[in-house]
mmCIF file of C-alpha atoms in Angstrom:
data_model
loop_
_atom_site.group_PDB
_atom_site.id
_atom_site.type_symbol
_atom_site.label_atom_id
_atom_site.label_comp_id
_atom_site.label_asym_id
_atom_site.label_seq_id
_atom_site.Cartn_x
_atom_site.Cartn_y
_atom_site.Cartn_z
ATOM 1 C CA MET A 16 111.390 184.719 -1.332
ATOM 2 C CA GLN A 17 111.540 181.226 -2.833
ATOM 3 C CA GLN A 18 109.569 182.415 -5.837
ATOM 4 C CA ILE A 19 112.125 185.165 -6.485
ATOM 5 C CA GLN A 20 114.957 182.639 -6.190
ATOM 6 C CA ALA A 21 113.205 180.285 -8.630
ATOM 7 C CA LYS A 22 112.739 183.095 -11.170
ATOM 8 C CA THR A 23 116.384 184.111 -10.778
ATOM 9 C CA GLN A 24 117.544 180.517 -11.261
ATOM 10 C CA LEU A 25 115.365 180.141 -14.356
ATOM 11 C CA ARG A 26 116.645 183.405 -15.827
ATOM 12 C CA THR A 27 120.233 182.323 -15.113
ATOM 13 C CA LYS A 28 119.659 178.964 -16.843
ATOM 14 C CA LYS A 29 118.248 180.743 -19.880
ATOM 15 C CA MET A 30 121.139 183.204 -20.040
ATOM 16 C CA VAL A 31 123.725 180.419 -19.768
ATOM 17 C CA LEU A 32 121.976 178.368 -22.455
ATOM 18 C CA THR A 33 121.747 181.486 -24.641
ATOM 19 C CA ALA A 34 125.498 182.004 -24.368
ATOM 20 C CA MET A 35 126.204 178.320 -24.999
ATOM 21 C CA LEU A 36 124.015 178.248 -28.100
ATOM 22 C CA ALA A 37 125.622 181.461 -29.408
ATOM 23 C CA CYS A 38 129.062 179.893 -28.998
ATOM 24 C CA LEU A 39 127.905 176.630 -30.589
ATOM 25 C CA ALA A 40 126.607 178.520 -33.632
ATOM 26 C CA PHE A 41 129.845 180.508 -33.856
ATOM 27 C CA VAL A 42 132.070 177.435 -33.691
ATOM 28 C CA LEU A 43 129.959 175.438 -36.158
ATOM 29 C CA ASN A 44 129.817 178.353 -38.608
ATOM 30 C CA THR A 45 133.542 178.935 -38.291
ATOM 31 C CA TYR A 46 134.670 175.376 -38.925
ATOM 32 C CA VAL A 47 131.882 174.076 -41.186
ATOM 33 C CA TYR A 48 131.743 176.764 -43.822
ATOM 34 C CA PHE A 49 129.934 176.974 -47.114
ATOM 35 C CA PRO A 50 130.521 180.025 -49.343
ATOM 36 C CA SER A 51 127.810 182.616 -48.662
ATOM 37 C CA MET A 52 125.896 180.169 -46.474
ATOM 38 C CA ALA A 53 125.763 179.647 -42.717
ATOM 39 C CA PRO A 54 123.283 176.799 -42.196
ATOM 40 C CA PHE A 55 124.414 176.078 -38.650
ATOM 41 C CA GLN A 56 123.272 179.520 -37.536
ATOM 42 C CA HIS A 57 119.752 178.513 -38.539
ATOM 43 C CA PHE A 58 120.160 175.070 -36.970
ATOM 44 C CA VAL A 59 120.860 176.760 -33.647
ATOM 45 C CA ASP A 60 118.190 179.435 -34.227
ATOM 46 C CA VAL A 61 115.433 176.812 -34.489
ATOM 47 C CA ILE A 62 116.613 174.974 -31.388
ATOM 48 C CA ALA A 63 116.939 178.227 -29.426
ATOM 49 C CA ALA A 64 113.501 179.442 -30.553
ATOM 50 C CA VAL A 65 111.887 176.300 -29.124
ATOM 51 C CA LEU A 66 113.979 175.986 -25.961
ATOM 52 C CA LEU A 67 114.327 179.642 -25.014
ATOM 53 C CA GLY A 68 111.651 181.628 -26.814
ATOM 54 C CA PRO A 69 112.002 184.491 -29.273
ATOM 55 C CA TRP A 70 113.962 187.016 -27.239
ATOM 56 C CA TYR A 71 116.661 184.784 -25.790
ATOM 57 C CA ALA A 72 116.951 183.072 -29.198
ATOM 58 C CA CYS A 73 117.401 186.487 -30.810
ATOM 59 C CA ALA A 74 120.056 187.312 -28.208
ATOM 60 C CA ALA A 75 121.925 184.084 -29.052
ATOM 61 C CA ALA A 76 121.794 184.898 -32.770
ATOM 62 C CA PHE A 77 122.885 188.476 -32.126
ATOM 63 C CA LEU A 78 125.836 187.377 -29.948
ATOM 64 C CA CYS A 79 126.936 184.861 -32.567
ATOM 65 C CA GLY A 80 126.613 187.502 -35.295
ATOM 66 C CA ILE A 81 128.744 189.955 -33.318
ATOM 67 C CA MET A 82 131.422 187.285 -32.802
ATOM 68 C CA ARG A 83 131.321 186.478 -36.515
ATOM 69 C CA MET A 84 131.660 190.172 -37.405
ATOM 70 C CA MET A 85 134.628 190.447 -35.046
ATOM 71 C CA SER A 86 136.269 187.607 -36.960
ATOM 72 C CA GLY A 87 135.907 189.301 -40.337
ATOM 73 C CA ARG A 88 132.335 188.777 -41.544
ATOM 74 C CA THR A 89 130.073 191.625 -42.682
ATOM 75 C CA ILE A 90 127.004 193.016 -40.955
ATOM 76 C CA GLN A 91 125.021 190.245 -42.680
ATOM 77 C CA ALA A 92 126.191 187.956 -39.862
ATOM 78 C CA VAL A 93 123.907 189.865 -37.489
ATOM 79 C CA VAL A 94 121.104 191.013 -39.768
ATOM 80 C CA GLY A 95 120.659 187.637 -41.419
ATOM 81 C CA ALA A 96 120.374 185.850 -38.108
ATOM 82 C CA VAL A 97 118.107 187.801 -35.761
ATOM 83 C CA PHE A 98 114.705 187.838 -37.510
ATOM 84 C CA GLY A 99 114.378 184.062 -37.902
ATOM 85 C CA PRO A 100 114.572 183.155 -34.220
ATOM 86 C CA ILE A 101 112.200 185.974 -33.283
ATOM 87 C CA LEU A 102 109.578 184.906 -35.786
ATOM 88 C CA GLY A 103 110.136 181.189 -35.137
ATOM 89 C CA GLY A 104 109.996 181.717 -31.378
ATOM 90 C CA LEU A 105 106.787 183.748 -31.581
ATOM 91 C CA ILE A 106 105.199 181.086 -33.769
ATOM 92 C CA TYR A 107 106.247 178.359 -31.324
ATOM 93 C CA GLN A 108 104.771 180.316 -28.401
ATOM 94 C CA LYS A 109 101.411 180.429 -30.202
ATOM 95 C CA THR A 110 101.296 176.953 -31.766
ATOM 96 C CA HIS A 111 103.834 174.706 -29.975
ATOM 97 C CA ASN A 112 104.465 173.175 -33.395
ATOM 98 C CA ILE A 113 108.117 172.418 -34.172
ATOM 99 C CA TRP A 114 107.539 172.363 -37.942
ATOM 100 C CA LEU A 115 106.104 175.878 -37.922
ATOM 101 C CA VAL A 116 109.290 177.136 -36.247
ATOM 102 C CA LEU A 117 111.045 176.213 -39.496
ATOM 103 C CA VAL A 118 108.529 178.333 -41.421
ATOM 104 C CA GLY A 119 109.267 181.263 -39.096
ATOM 105 C CA GLU A 120 113.024 180.796 -39.450
ATOM 106 C CA VAL A 121 112.845 180.703 -43.252
ATOM 107 C CA ALA A 122 110.459 183.674 -43.495
ATOM 108 C CA GLY A 123 112.373 185.682 -40.895
ATOM 109 C CA THR A 124 115.781 185.018 -42.387
ATOM 110 C CA GLY A 125 114.980 184.433 -46.059
ATOM 111 C CA LEU A 126 112.694 187.435 -46.411
ATOM 112 C CA LEU A 127 113.011 189.900 -43.519
ATOM 113 C CA GLY A 128 116.735 189.363 -42.900
ATOM 114 C CA ALA A 129 117.561 189.411 -46.599
ATOM 115 C CA MET A 130 115.624 192.596 -47.261
ATOM 116 C CA THR A 131 117.095 194.305 -44.190
ATOM 117 C CA ALA A 132 120.627 193.348 -45.243
ATOM 118 C CA TYR A 133 120.294 195.014 -48.638
ATOM 119 C CA PRO A 134 120.210 198.692 -47.537
ATOM 120 C CA LEU A 135 122.827 198.093 -44.839
ATOM 121 C CA MET A 136 125.220 196.424 -47.278
ATOM 122 C CA LYS A 137 124.611 199.234 -49.767
ATOM 123 C CA LEU A 138 125.212 201.911 -47.118
ATOM 124 C CA PHE A 139 128.200 200.433 -45.250
ATOM 125 C CA TYR A 140 129.881 198.278 -47.888
ATOM 126 C CA GLY A 141 128.923 199.933 -51.178
ATOM 127 C CA LEU A 142 126.919 196.994 -52.538
ATOM 128 C CA ASP A 143 126.280 197.619 -56.219
ATOM 129 C CA ALA A 144 123.151 195.437 -56.557
ATOM 130 C CA GLN A 145 120.026 197.221 -57.736
ATOM 131 C CA SER A 146 117.290 195.157 -56.088
ATOM 132 C CA PRO A 147 116.265 194.866 -52.429
ATOM 133 C CA LEU A 148 115.482 191.222 -53.263
ATOM 134 C CA TYR A 149 119.166 190.559 -53.976
ATOM 135 C CA TYR A 150 119.874 188.458 -50.844
ATOM 136 C CA ILE A 151 116.680 186.371 -50.793
ATOM 137 C CA PRO A 152 118.079 183.564 -53.017
ATOM 138 C CA LEU A 153 121.238 183.516 -50.876
ATOM 139 C CA TYR A 154 119.613 183.523 -47.422
ATOM 140 C CA THR A 155 116.647 181.230 -48.058
ATOM 141 C CA PRO A 156 118.550 178.000 -48.888
ATOM 142 C CA ALA A 157 120.765 178.379 -45.807
ATOM 143 C CA ALA A 158 117.699 178.902 -43.612
ATOM 144 C CA LEU A 159 115.930 175.893 -45.155
ATOM 145 C CA VAL A 160 118.909 173.557 -44.777
ATOM 146 C CA GLY A 161 119.963 174.694 -41.306
ATOM 147 C CA GLY A 162 116.424 175.079 -40.000
ATOM 148 C CA GLY A 163 115.577 171.622 -41.328
ATOM 149 C CA MET A 164 118.548 170.183 -39.434
ATOM 150 C CA GLY A 165 117.324 171.981 -36.298
ATOM 151 C CA VAL A 166 113.828 170.514 -36.673
ATOM 152 C CA ALA A 167 115.350 167.048 -37.187
ATOM 153 C CA ALA A 168 117.383 167.411 -33.992
ATOM 154 C CA LEU A 169 114.323 168.616 -32.052
ATOM 155 C CA LEU A 170 112.245 165.680 -33.321
ATOM 156 C CA ILE A 171 114.972 163.267 -32.203
ATOM 157 C CA PHE A 172 115.057 165.002 -28.803
ATOM 158 C CA LYS A 173 111.254 164.793 -28.623
ATOM 159 C CA ARG A 174 111.177 161.104 -29.461
ATOM 160 C CA SER A 175 113.725 160.315 -26.761
ATOM 161 C CA GLY A 176 111.876 162.394 -24.154
ATOM 162 C CA LEU A 177 114.808 164.777 -23.809
ATOM 163 C CA LEU A 178 112.972 167.739 -25.339
ATOM 164 C CA ASN A 179 110.127 167.604 -22.816
ATOM 165 C CA ARG A 180 112.608 167.383 -19.924
ATOM 166 C CA MET A 181 114.628 170.328 -21.261
ATOM 167 C CA LEU A 182 111.503 172.428 -21.820
ATOM 168 C CA ALA A 183 110.216 171.612 -18.325
ATOM 169 C CA GLU A 184 113.568 172.624 -16.849
ATOM 170 C CA LEU A 185 113.337 175.931 -18.719
ATOM 171 C CA GLY A 186 109.707 176.586 -17.750
ATOM 172 C CA ARG A 187 108.446 176.162 -21.340
ATOM 173 C CA GLU A 188 105.536 174.158 -22.737
ATOM 174 C CA ALA A 189 106.154 170.950 -24.662
ATOM 175 C CA PRO A 190 105.246 170.676 -28.366
ATOM 176 C CA HIS A 191 101.895 169.247 -29.416
ATOM 177 C CA GLY A 192 101.566 165.985 -31.315
#
């Protein structure tokens, strides 16, 4: 019985943190805006991938994307956000290396997200671009900048001991090195 309660409490903590991170990304992207760039989505994606794992991190990105779409953004707000935390989270599960989460975020967003956005933008919004590579130069810099900020924050948390405490509280393994 206690084991079931512990699993329920852990799942509840992860769901609450997922919602909080989704809201943080939404607020940061709403008030700190660069044309065609949402670096704070990637900042949060990297942090969520490490703290929560790929699926909760994807849920946070998806929730933020839906909120951004509801406030006037295109489907890119969802598509450009969900692949990075999945790939980054999967990489972190295998390696426990914070720097490699950035690689996953950039590859997931800058390549997979960008190439997935192209046909959807063409279909739903009548995008006139002729190449499926159209969004790569737009998505990649945002993922690099925001993901880099996320790694910097995680390294500061690690140095202070906060990251290990947060990961322990969430039933996750601490980074190596």
